[in-house]
Amino acid sequence: MHPTLTVFESSPDRGRGLARDMRVRWALEEAAVPYNVRLVSFEAMKQAAHLARNPFGQIPAYEEGDLVLFESGAIVLHIAQRHAGLLPADAGARARAIMWMFAALNTVETPIVEREAASYAERGKAWQAEHLAMLDARVSERLEALSRHLGDRRWLDGAFSAADILMVLVLRRLEGSGLLEHFPALLAYIARGEARPAYRRAFDAQRAVFEATRGG
Ligand SMILES: N[C@@H](CCC(=O)N[C@@H](CSCc1ccc([N+](=O)[O-])cc1)C(=O)NCC(=O)O)C(=O)O
């Protein structure tokens, strides 16, 4: 019985692979786990059937037998713990990979999401420019520290891991912001992630959903 991933029927990211189901798709593809997809509309996400999968009425949700999970980072960790290739066997290296998963979602993603929210929600406000400048600086501090850590490493800590799935996709949220261009090491890191066959399969699968609904 394949697991089922619940995703946007019509993603606001318009097929750019920025919605958080992309993380789970990529992890499943790296682990060579076939999966089913359930599409939900914005309305259906707020109704009882989906709230039972995700009490916050969001996507993704993940079902595997009678196990029901939400929170993309937790789903990726679950997949990584059950299948080889996404977390190191060595206990110390595994702990560091999980550390980097948290760093991606807490330390790096948080200012990026704050910045994105301010760029939408504060449009036209007198203080937006000053606030965005402050948020850009905060994001750039994180990018600088991450770039310095990466140096000439291919991945965050030794072999490719679930942490790189999360970090590459968190960084992709900055595409178009002009901030990544100051950090060539991060652009190269993202490109390495995007060049992986599993990434391509995951991206193409979420893109196909957008193409199908766009036609509709
Ligand atoms: N912490 C949760 C957050 C899940 C989440 O933010 N889900 C979003 C979609 S992914 C976030 C997202 C949305 C859109 C874009 N985009 O580029 O358009 C990118 C990312 C959602 O369901 N939003 C609808 C709602 O809250 O009602 C997780 O990681 O699973």
mmCIF file of N, CA, C and O in Angstrom, residues 24-95:
data_model
loop_
_atom_site.group_PDB
_atom_site.id
_atom_site.type_symbol
_atom_site.label_atom_id
_atom_site.label_comp_id
_atom_site.label_asym_id
_atom_site.label_seq_id
_atom_site.Cartn_x
_atom_site.Cartn_y
_atom_site.Cartn_z
ATOM 1 N N VAL A 24 8.348 16.847 0.566
ATOM 2 C CA VAL A 24 7.979 15.443 0.788
ATOM 3 C C VAL A 24 8.130 14.662 -0.507
ATOM 4 O O VAL A 24 8.660 13.546 -0.520
ATOM 5 N N ARG A 25 7.697 15.244 -1.617
ATOM 6 C CA ARG A 25 7.861 14.596 -2.914
ATOM 7 C C ARG A 25 9.327 14.256 -3.164
ATOM 8 O O ARG A 25 9.713 13.159 -3.568
ATOM 9 N N TRP A 26 10.232 15.226 -2.895
ATOM 10 C CA TRP A 26 11.659 15.026 -3.150
ATOM 11 C C TRP A 26 12.207 13.905 -2.271
ATOM 12 O O TRP A 26 12.909 12.999 -2.727
ATOM 13 N N ALA A 27 11.812 13.922 -0.983
ATOM 14 C CA ALA A 27 12.283 12.876 -0.060
ATOM 15 C C ALA A 27 11.800 11.500 -0.525
ATOM 16 O O ALA A 27 12.564 10.529 -0.559
ATOM 17 N N LEU A 28 10.532 11.410 -0.921
ATOM 18 C CA LEU A 28 9.995 10.125 -1.391
ATOM 19 C C LEU A 28 10.718 9.656 -2.653
ATOM 20 O O LEU A 28 11.044 8.463 -2.793
ATOM 21 N N GLU A 29 11.035 10.601 -3.536
ATOM 22 C CA GLU A 29 11.755 10.220 -4.759
ATOM 23 C C GLU A 29 13.185 9.778 -4.436
ATOM 24 O O GLU A 29 13.681 8.793 -4.986
ATOM 25 N N GLU A 30 13.847 10.470 -3.509
ATOM 26 C CA GLU A 30 15.213 10.046 -3.131
ATOM 27 C C GLU A 30 15.193 8.643 -2.517
ATOM 28 O O GLU A 30 16.112 7.846 -2.725
ATOM 29 N N ALA A 31 14.096 8.336 -1.800
ATOM 30 C CA ALA A 31 13.987 7.030 -1.140
ATOM 31 C C ALA A 31 13.367 5.985 -2.066
ATOM 32 O O ALA A 31 13.159 4.837 -1.667
ATOM 33 N N ALA A 32 13.031 6.415 -3.313
ATOM 34 C CA ALA A 32 12.408 5.524 -4.311
ATOM 35 C C ALA A 32 11.130 4.886 -3.769
ATOM 36 O O ALA A 32 10.872 3.686 -3.941
ATOM 37 N N VAL A 33 10.331 5.711 -3.085
ATOM 38 C CA VAL A 33 9.035 5.246 -2.543
ATOM 39 C C VAL A 33 7.920 5.774 -3.432
ATOM 40 O O VAL A 33 7.682 6.995 -3.497
ATOM 41 N N PRO A 34 7.189 4.873 -4.107
ATOM 42 C CA PRO A 34 6.049 5.354 -4.903
ATOM 43 C C PRO A 34 4.966 5.889 -3.963
ATOM 44 O O PRO A 34 4.824 5.394 -2.822
ATOM 45 N N TYR A 35 4.231 6.899 -4.406
ATOM 46 C CA TYR A 35 3.202 7.468 -3.524
ATOM 47 C C TYR A 35 1.998 7.910 -4.337
ATOM 48 O O TYR A 35 2.094 8.216 -5.529
ATOM 49 N N ASN A 36 0.846 7.919 -3.658
ATOM 50 C CA ASN A 36 -0.387 8.437 -4.274
ATOM 51 C C ASN A 36 -0.540 9.902 -3.862
ATOM 52 O O ASN A 36 0.019 10.341 -2.859
ATOM 53 N N VAL A 37 -1.303 10.626 -4.657
ATOM 54 C CA VAL A 37 -1.532 12.052 -4.360
ATOM 55 C C VAL A 37 -3.026 12.297 -4.253
ATOM 56 O O VAL A 37 -3.806 11.802 -5.057
ATOM 57 N N ARG A 38 -3.391 13.057 -3.216
ATOM 58 C CA ARG A 38 -4.780 13.536 -3.103
ATOM 59 C C ARG A 38 -4.760 15.056 -3.295
ATOM 60 O O ARG A 38 -3.993 15.759 -2.640
ATOM 61 N N LEU A 39 -5.573 15.552 -4.209
ATOM 62 C CA LEU A 39 -5.641 16.996 -4.451
ATOM 63 C C LEU A 39 -6.770 17.578 -3.612
ATOM 64 O O LEU A 39 -7.865 17.021 -3.573
ATOM 65 N N VAL A 40 -6.507 18.689 -2.932
ATOM 66 C CA VAL A 40 -7.569 19.349 -2.172
ATOM 67 C C VAL A 40 -7.673 20.812 -2.590
ATOM 68 O O VAL A 40 -6.661 21.490 -2.797
ATOM 69 N N SER A 41 -8.916 21.269 -2.685
ATOM 70 C CA SER A 41 -9.172 22.682 -2.987
ATOM 71 C C SER A 41 -8.948 23.495 -1.719
ATOM 72 O O SER A 41 -8.881 22.947 -0.610
ATOM 73 N N PHE A 42 -8.880 24.811 -1.879
ATOM 74 C CA PHE A 42 -8.728 25.683 -0.701
ATOM 75 C C PHE A 42 -9.895 25.470 0.260
ATOM 76 O O PHE A 42 -9.719 25.435 1.479
ATOM 77 N N GLU A 43 -11.091 25.301 -0.301
ATOM 78 C CA GLU A 43 -12.278 25.092 0.551
ATOM 79 C C GLU A 43 -12.169 23.757 1.282
ATOM 80 O O GLU A 43 -12.345 23.678 2.498
ATOM 81 N N ALA A 44 -11.822 22.713 0.558
ATOM 82 C CA ALA A 44 -11.767 21.367 1.171
ATOM 83 C C ALA A 44 -10.721 21.317 2.285
ATOM 84 O O ALA A 44 -10.874 20.587 3.267
ATOM 85 N N MET A 45 -9.679 22.140 2.184
ATOM 86 C CA MET A 45 -8.620 22.136 3.205
ATOM 87 C C MET A 45 -9.146 22.544 4.570
ATOM 88 O O MET A 45 -8.547 22.235 5.602
ATOM 89 N N LYS A 46 -10.260 23.271 4.560
ATOM 90 C CA LYS A 46 -10.788 23.796 5.839
ATOM 91 C C LYS A 46 -11.967 22.971 6.345
ATOM 92 O O LYS A 46 -12.623 23.323 7.320
ATOM 93 N N GLN A 47 -12.238 21.865 5.642
ATOM 94 C CA GLN A 47 -13.369 21.052 6.070
ATOM 95 C C GLN A 47 -12.898 19.840 6.874
ATOM 96 O O GLN A 47 -11.716 19.493 6.844
ATOM 97 N N ALA A 48 -13.863 19.194 7.546
ATOM 98 C CA ALA A 48 -13.554 18.160 8.554
ATOM 99 C C ALA A 48 -12.628 17.068 8.032
ATOM 100 O O ALA A 48 -11.663 16.695 8.706
ATOM 101 N N ALA A 49 -12.901 16.591 6.832
ATOM 102 C CA ALA A 49 -12.105 15.452 6.333
ATOM 103 C C ALA A 49 -10.613 15.805 6.290
ATOM 104 O O ALA A 49 -9.766 15.008 6.709
ATOM 105 N N HIS A 50 -10.299 17.047 5.855
ATOM 106 C CA HIS A 50 -8.873 17.387 5.796
ATOM 107 C C HIS A 50 -8.341 17.835 7.160
ATOM 108 O O HIS A 50 -7.185 17.566 7.495
ATOM 109 N N LEU A 51 -9.193 18.485 7.949
ATOM 110 C CA LEU A 51 -8.743 18.910 9.290
ATOM 111 C C LEU A 51 -8.348 17.702 10.126
ATOM 112 O O LEU A 51 -7.500 17.782 11.023
ATOM 113 N N ALA A 52 -8.941 16.552 9.792
ATOM 114 C CA ALA A 52 -8.565 15.327 10.507
ATOM 115 C C ALA A 52 -7.143 14.895 10.125
ATOM 116 O O ALA A 52 -6.449 14.222 10.891
ATOM 117 N N ARG A 53 -6.696 15.335 8.929
ATOM 118 C CA ARG A 53 -5.316 15.023 8.509
ATOM 119 C C ARG A 53 -4.337 16.092 9.005
ATOM 120 O O ARG A 53 -3.174 15.799 9.298
ATOM 121 N N ASN A 54 -4.813 17.338 8.993
ATOM 122 C CA ASN A 54 -3.964 18.466 9.389
ATOM 123 C C ASN A 54 -4.862 19.471 10.108
ATOM 124 O O ASN A 54 -5.623 20.191 9.478
ATOM 125 N N PRO A 55 -4.770 19.539 11.454
ATOM 126 C CA PRO A 55 -5.682 20.403 12.234
ATOM 127 C C PRO A 55 -5.567 21.880 11.873
ATOM 128 O O PRO A 55 -6.465 22.663 12.179
ATOM 129 N N PHE A 56 -4.473 22.256 11.184
ATOM 130 C CA PHE A 56 -4.303 23.655 10.781
ATOM 131 C C PHE A 56 -4.896 23.919 9.394
ATOM 132 O O PHE A 56 -4.824 25.034 8.881
ATOM 133 N N GLY A 57 -5.493 22.874 8.803
ATOM 134 C CA GLY A 57 -6.155 23.102 7.512
ATOM 135 C C GLY A 57 -5.182 23.454 6.406
ATOM 136 O O GLY A 57 -5.489 24.245 5.508
ATOM 137 N N GLN A 58 -3.969 22.891 6.469
ATOM 138 C CA GLN A 58 -2.952 23.202 5.461
ATOM 139 C C GLN A 58 -2.496 21.923 4.747
ATOM 140 O O GLN A 58 -2.813 20.800 5.163
ATOM 141 N N ILE A 59 -1.692 22.145 3.695
ATOM 142 C CA ILE A 59 -1.004 21.025 3.050
ATOM 143 C C ILE A 59 0.479 21.191 3.325
ATOM 144 O O ILE A 59 0.926 22.324 3.619
ATOM 145 N N PRO A 60 1.302 20.157 3.314
ATOM 146 C CA PRO A 60 0.929 18.773 3.014
ATOM 147 C C PRO A 60 0.410 18.019 4.233
ATOM 148 O O PRO A 60 0.585 18.435 5.365
ATOM 149 N N ALA A 61 -0.293 16.910 3.917
ATOM 150 C CA ALA A 61 -0.556 15.876 4.914
ATOM 151 C C ALA A 61 -0.095 14.566 4.271
ATOM 152 O O ALA A 61 -0.013 14.470 3.039
ATOM 153 N N TYR A 62 0.208 13.598 5.143
ATOM 154 C CA TYR A 62 0.834 12.345 4.668
ATOM 155 C C TYR A 62 0.186 11.184 5.392
ATOM 156 O O TYR A 62 0.061 11.209 6.634
ATOM 157 N N GLU A 63 -0.284 10.206 4.621
ATOM 158 C CA GLU A 63 -0.909 9.022 5.244
ATOM 159 C C GLU A 63 -0.152 7.781 4.790
ATOM 160 O O GLU A 63 0.136 7.616 3.600
ATOM 161 N N GLU A 64 0.162 6.948 5.755
ATOM 162 C CA GLU A 64 0.908 5.704 5.487
ATOM 163 C C GLU A 64 0.265 4.631 6.348
ATOM 164 O O GLU A 64 0.488 4.574 7.567
ATOM 165 N N GLY A 65 -0.616 3.821 5.741
ATOM 166 C CA GLY A 65 -1.413 2.890 6.549
ATOM 167 C C GLY A 65 -2.295 3.705 7.479
ATOM 168 O O GLY A 65 -2.949 4.650 7.051
ATOM 169 N N ASP A 66 -2.263 3.375 8.780
ATOM 170 C CA ASP A 66 -3.124 4.146 9.700
ATOM 171 C C ASP A 66 -2.365 5.306 10.349
ATOM 172 O O ASP A 66 -2.886 5.981 11.227
ATOM 173 N N LEU A 67 -1.148 5.560 9.873
ATOM 174 C CA LEU A 67 -0.388 6.726 10.366
ATOM 175 C C LEU A 67 -0.757 7.947 9.529
ATOM 176 O O LEU A 67 -0.719 7.891 8.292
ATOM 177 N N VAL A 68 -1.130 9.030 10.204
ATOM 178 C CA VAL A 68 -1.453 10.290 9.521
ATOM 179 C C VAL A 68 -0.538 11.372 10.082
ATOM 180 O O VAL A 68 -0.516 11.595 11.301
ATOM 181 N N LEU A 69 0.243 12.012 9.195
ATOM 182 C CA LEU A 69 1.179 13.051 9.644
ATOM 183 C C LEU A 69 0.917 14.361 8.923
ATOM 184 O O LEU A 69 0.508 14.360 7.751
ATOM 185 N N PHE A 70 1.164 15.466 9.608
ATOM 186 C CA PHE A 70 1.287 16.764 8.943
ATOM 187 C C PHE A 70 2.624 17.360 9.381
ATOM 188 O O PHE A 70 3.373 16.713 10.112
ATOM 189 N N GLU A 71 2.943 18.557 8.912
ATOM 190 C CA GLU A 71 4.223 19.244 9.151
ATOM 191 C C GLU A 71 5.319 18.664 8.253
ATOM 192 O O GLU A 71 5.857 17.575 8.498
ATOM 193 N N SER A 72 5.608 19.382 7.174
ATOM 194 C CA SER A 72 6.478 18.838 6.123
ATOM 195 C C SER A 72 7.823 18.365 6.666
ATOM 196 O O SER A 72 8.331 17.328 6.247
ATOM 197 N N GLY A 73 8.392 19.111 7.626
ATOM 198 C CA GLY A 73 9.690 18.687 8.170
ATOM 199 C C GLY A 73 9.590 17.364 8.892
ATOM 200 O O GLY A 73 10.473 16.497 8.763
ATOM 201 N N ALA A 74 8.499 17.164 9.625
ATOM 202 C CA ALA A 74 8.307 15.902 10.354
ATOM 203 C C ALA A 74 8.081 14.749 9.382
ATOM 204 O O ALA A 74 8.549 13.633 9.601
ATOM 205 N N ILE A 75 7.361 15.016 8.306
ATOM 206 C CA ILE A 75 7.115 13.975 7.303
ATOM 207 C C ILE A 75 8.434 13.573 6.632
ATOM 208 O O ILE A 75 8.743 12.383 6.485
ATOM 209 N N VAL A 76 9.238 14.570 6.292
ATOM 210 C CA VAL A 76 10.548 14.271 5.676
ATOM 211 C C VAL A 76 11.409 13.470 6.640
ATOM 212 O O VAL A 76 12.040 12.478 6.263
ATOM 213 N N LEU A 77 11.405 13.847 7.923
ATOM 214 C CA LEU A 77 12.192 13.094 8.915
ATOM 215 C C LEU A 77 11.687 11.659 9.020
ATOM 216 O O LEU A 77 12.471 10.704 9.050
ATOM 217 N N HIS A 78 10.365 11.491 9.031
ATOM 218 C CA HIS A 78 9.789 10.144 9.112
ATOM 219 C C HIS A 78 10.264 9.300 7.930
ATOM 220 O O HIS A 78 10.705 8.145 8.098
ATOM 221 N N ILE A 79 10.195 9.844 6.740
ATOM 222 C CA ILE A 79 10.629 9.121 5.530
ATOM 223 C C ILE A 79 12.124 8.793 5.639
ATOM 224 O O ILE A 79 12.570 7.672 5.362
ATOM 225 N N ALA A 80 12.895 9.769 6.115
ATOM 226 C CA ALA A 80 14.348 9.576 6.220
ATOM 227 C C ALA A 80 14.701 8.519 7.259
ATOM 228 O O ALA A 80 15.709 7.810 7.138
ATOM 229 N N GLN A 81 13.892 8.397 8.304
ATOM 230 C CA GLN A 81 14.164 7.387 9.337
ATOM 231 C C GLN A 81 13.779 5.980 8.877
ATOM 232 O O GLN A 81 14.305 4.992 9.380
ATOM 233 N N ARG A 82 12.870 5.911 7.899
ATOM 234 C CA ARG A 82 12.376 4.598 7.471
ATOM 235 C C ARG A 82 13.057 4.075 6.228
ATOM 236 O O ARG A 82 12.948 2.885 5.905
ATOM 237 N N HIS A 83 13.744 4.963 5.508
ATOM 238 C CA HIS A 83 14.354 4.521 4.247
ATOM 239 C C HIS A 83 15.804 4.974 4.186
ATOM 240 O O HIS A 83 16.151 6.056 4.683
ATOM 241 N N ALA A 84 16.643 4.181 3.567
ATOM 242 C CA ALA A 84 18.072 4.520 3.490
ATOM 243 C C ALA A 84 18.268 5.704 2.548
ATOM 244 O O ALA A 84 17.422 6.003 1.715
ATOM 245 N N GLY A 85 19.427 6.375 2.768
ATOM 246 C CA GLY A 85 19.844 7.392 1.795
ATOM 247 C C GLY A 85 19.546 8.819 2.175
ATOM 248 O O GLY A 85 19.978 9.740 1.500
ATOM 249 N N LEU A 86 18.826 9.032 3.277
ATOM 250 C CA LEU A 86 18.479 10.418 3.620
ATOM 251 C C LEU A 86 19.019 10.864 4.972
ATOM 252 O O LEU A 86 18.973 12.045 5.294
ATOM 253 N N LEU A 87 19.509 9.903 5.775
ATOM 254 C CA LEU A 87 20.175 10.260 7.034
ATOM 255 C C LEU A 87 21.364 9.317 7.199
ATOM 256 O O LEU A 87 21.257 8.131 6.898
ATOM 257 N N PRO A 88 22.492 9.838 7.692
ATOM 258 C CA PRO A 88 23.670 8.966 7.875
ATOM 259 C C PRO A 88 23.410 7.864 8.905
ATOM 260 O O PRO A 88 22.581 8.044 9.806
ATOM 261 N N ALA A 89 24.127 6.775 8.772
ATOM 262 C CA ALA A 89 24.007 5.682 9.750
ATOM 263 C C ALA A 89 24.731 6.051 11.048
ATOM 264 O O ALA A 89 24.244 5.783 12.152
ATOM 265 N N ASP A 90 25.848 6.752 10.911
ATOM 266 C CA ASP A 90 26.620 7.134 12.103
ATOM 267 C C ASP A 90 25.789 8.055 13.006
ATOM 268 O O ASP A 90 25.206 9.038 12.534
ATOM 269 N N ALA A 91 25.775 7.749 14.303
ATOM 270 C CA ALA A 91 24.897 8.475 15.236
ATOM 271 C C ALA A 91 25.211 9.968 15.278
ATOM 272 O O ALA A 91 24.306 10.805 15.241
ATOM 273 N N GLY A 92 26.489 10.317 15.308
ATOM 274 C CA GLY A 92 26.851 11.737 15.383
ATOM 275 C C GLY A 92 26.470 12.462 14.104
ATOM 276 O O GLY A 92 25.875 13.549 14.152
ATOM 277 N N ALA A 93 26.778 11.843 12.977
ATOM 278 C CA ALA A 93 26.457 12.478 11.691
ATOM 279 C C ALA A 93 24.943 12.607 11.540
ATOM 280 O O ALA A 93 24.438 13.611 11.035
ATOM 281 N N ARG A 94 24.205 11.606 12.036
ATOM 282 C CA ARG A 94 22.729 11.653 11.956
ATOM 283 C C ARG A 94 22.210 12.815 12.809
ATOM 284 O O ARG A 94 21.356 13.573 12.376
ATOM 285 N N ALA A 95 22.786 12.966 13.995
ATOM 286 C CA ALA A 95 22.351 14.067 14.880
ATOM 287 C C ALA A 95 22.629 15.411 14.225
ATOM 288 O O ALA A 95 21.802 16.333 14.284
#
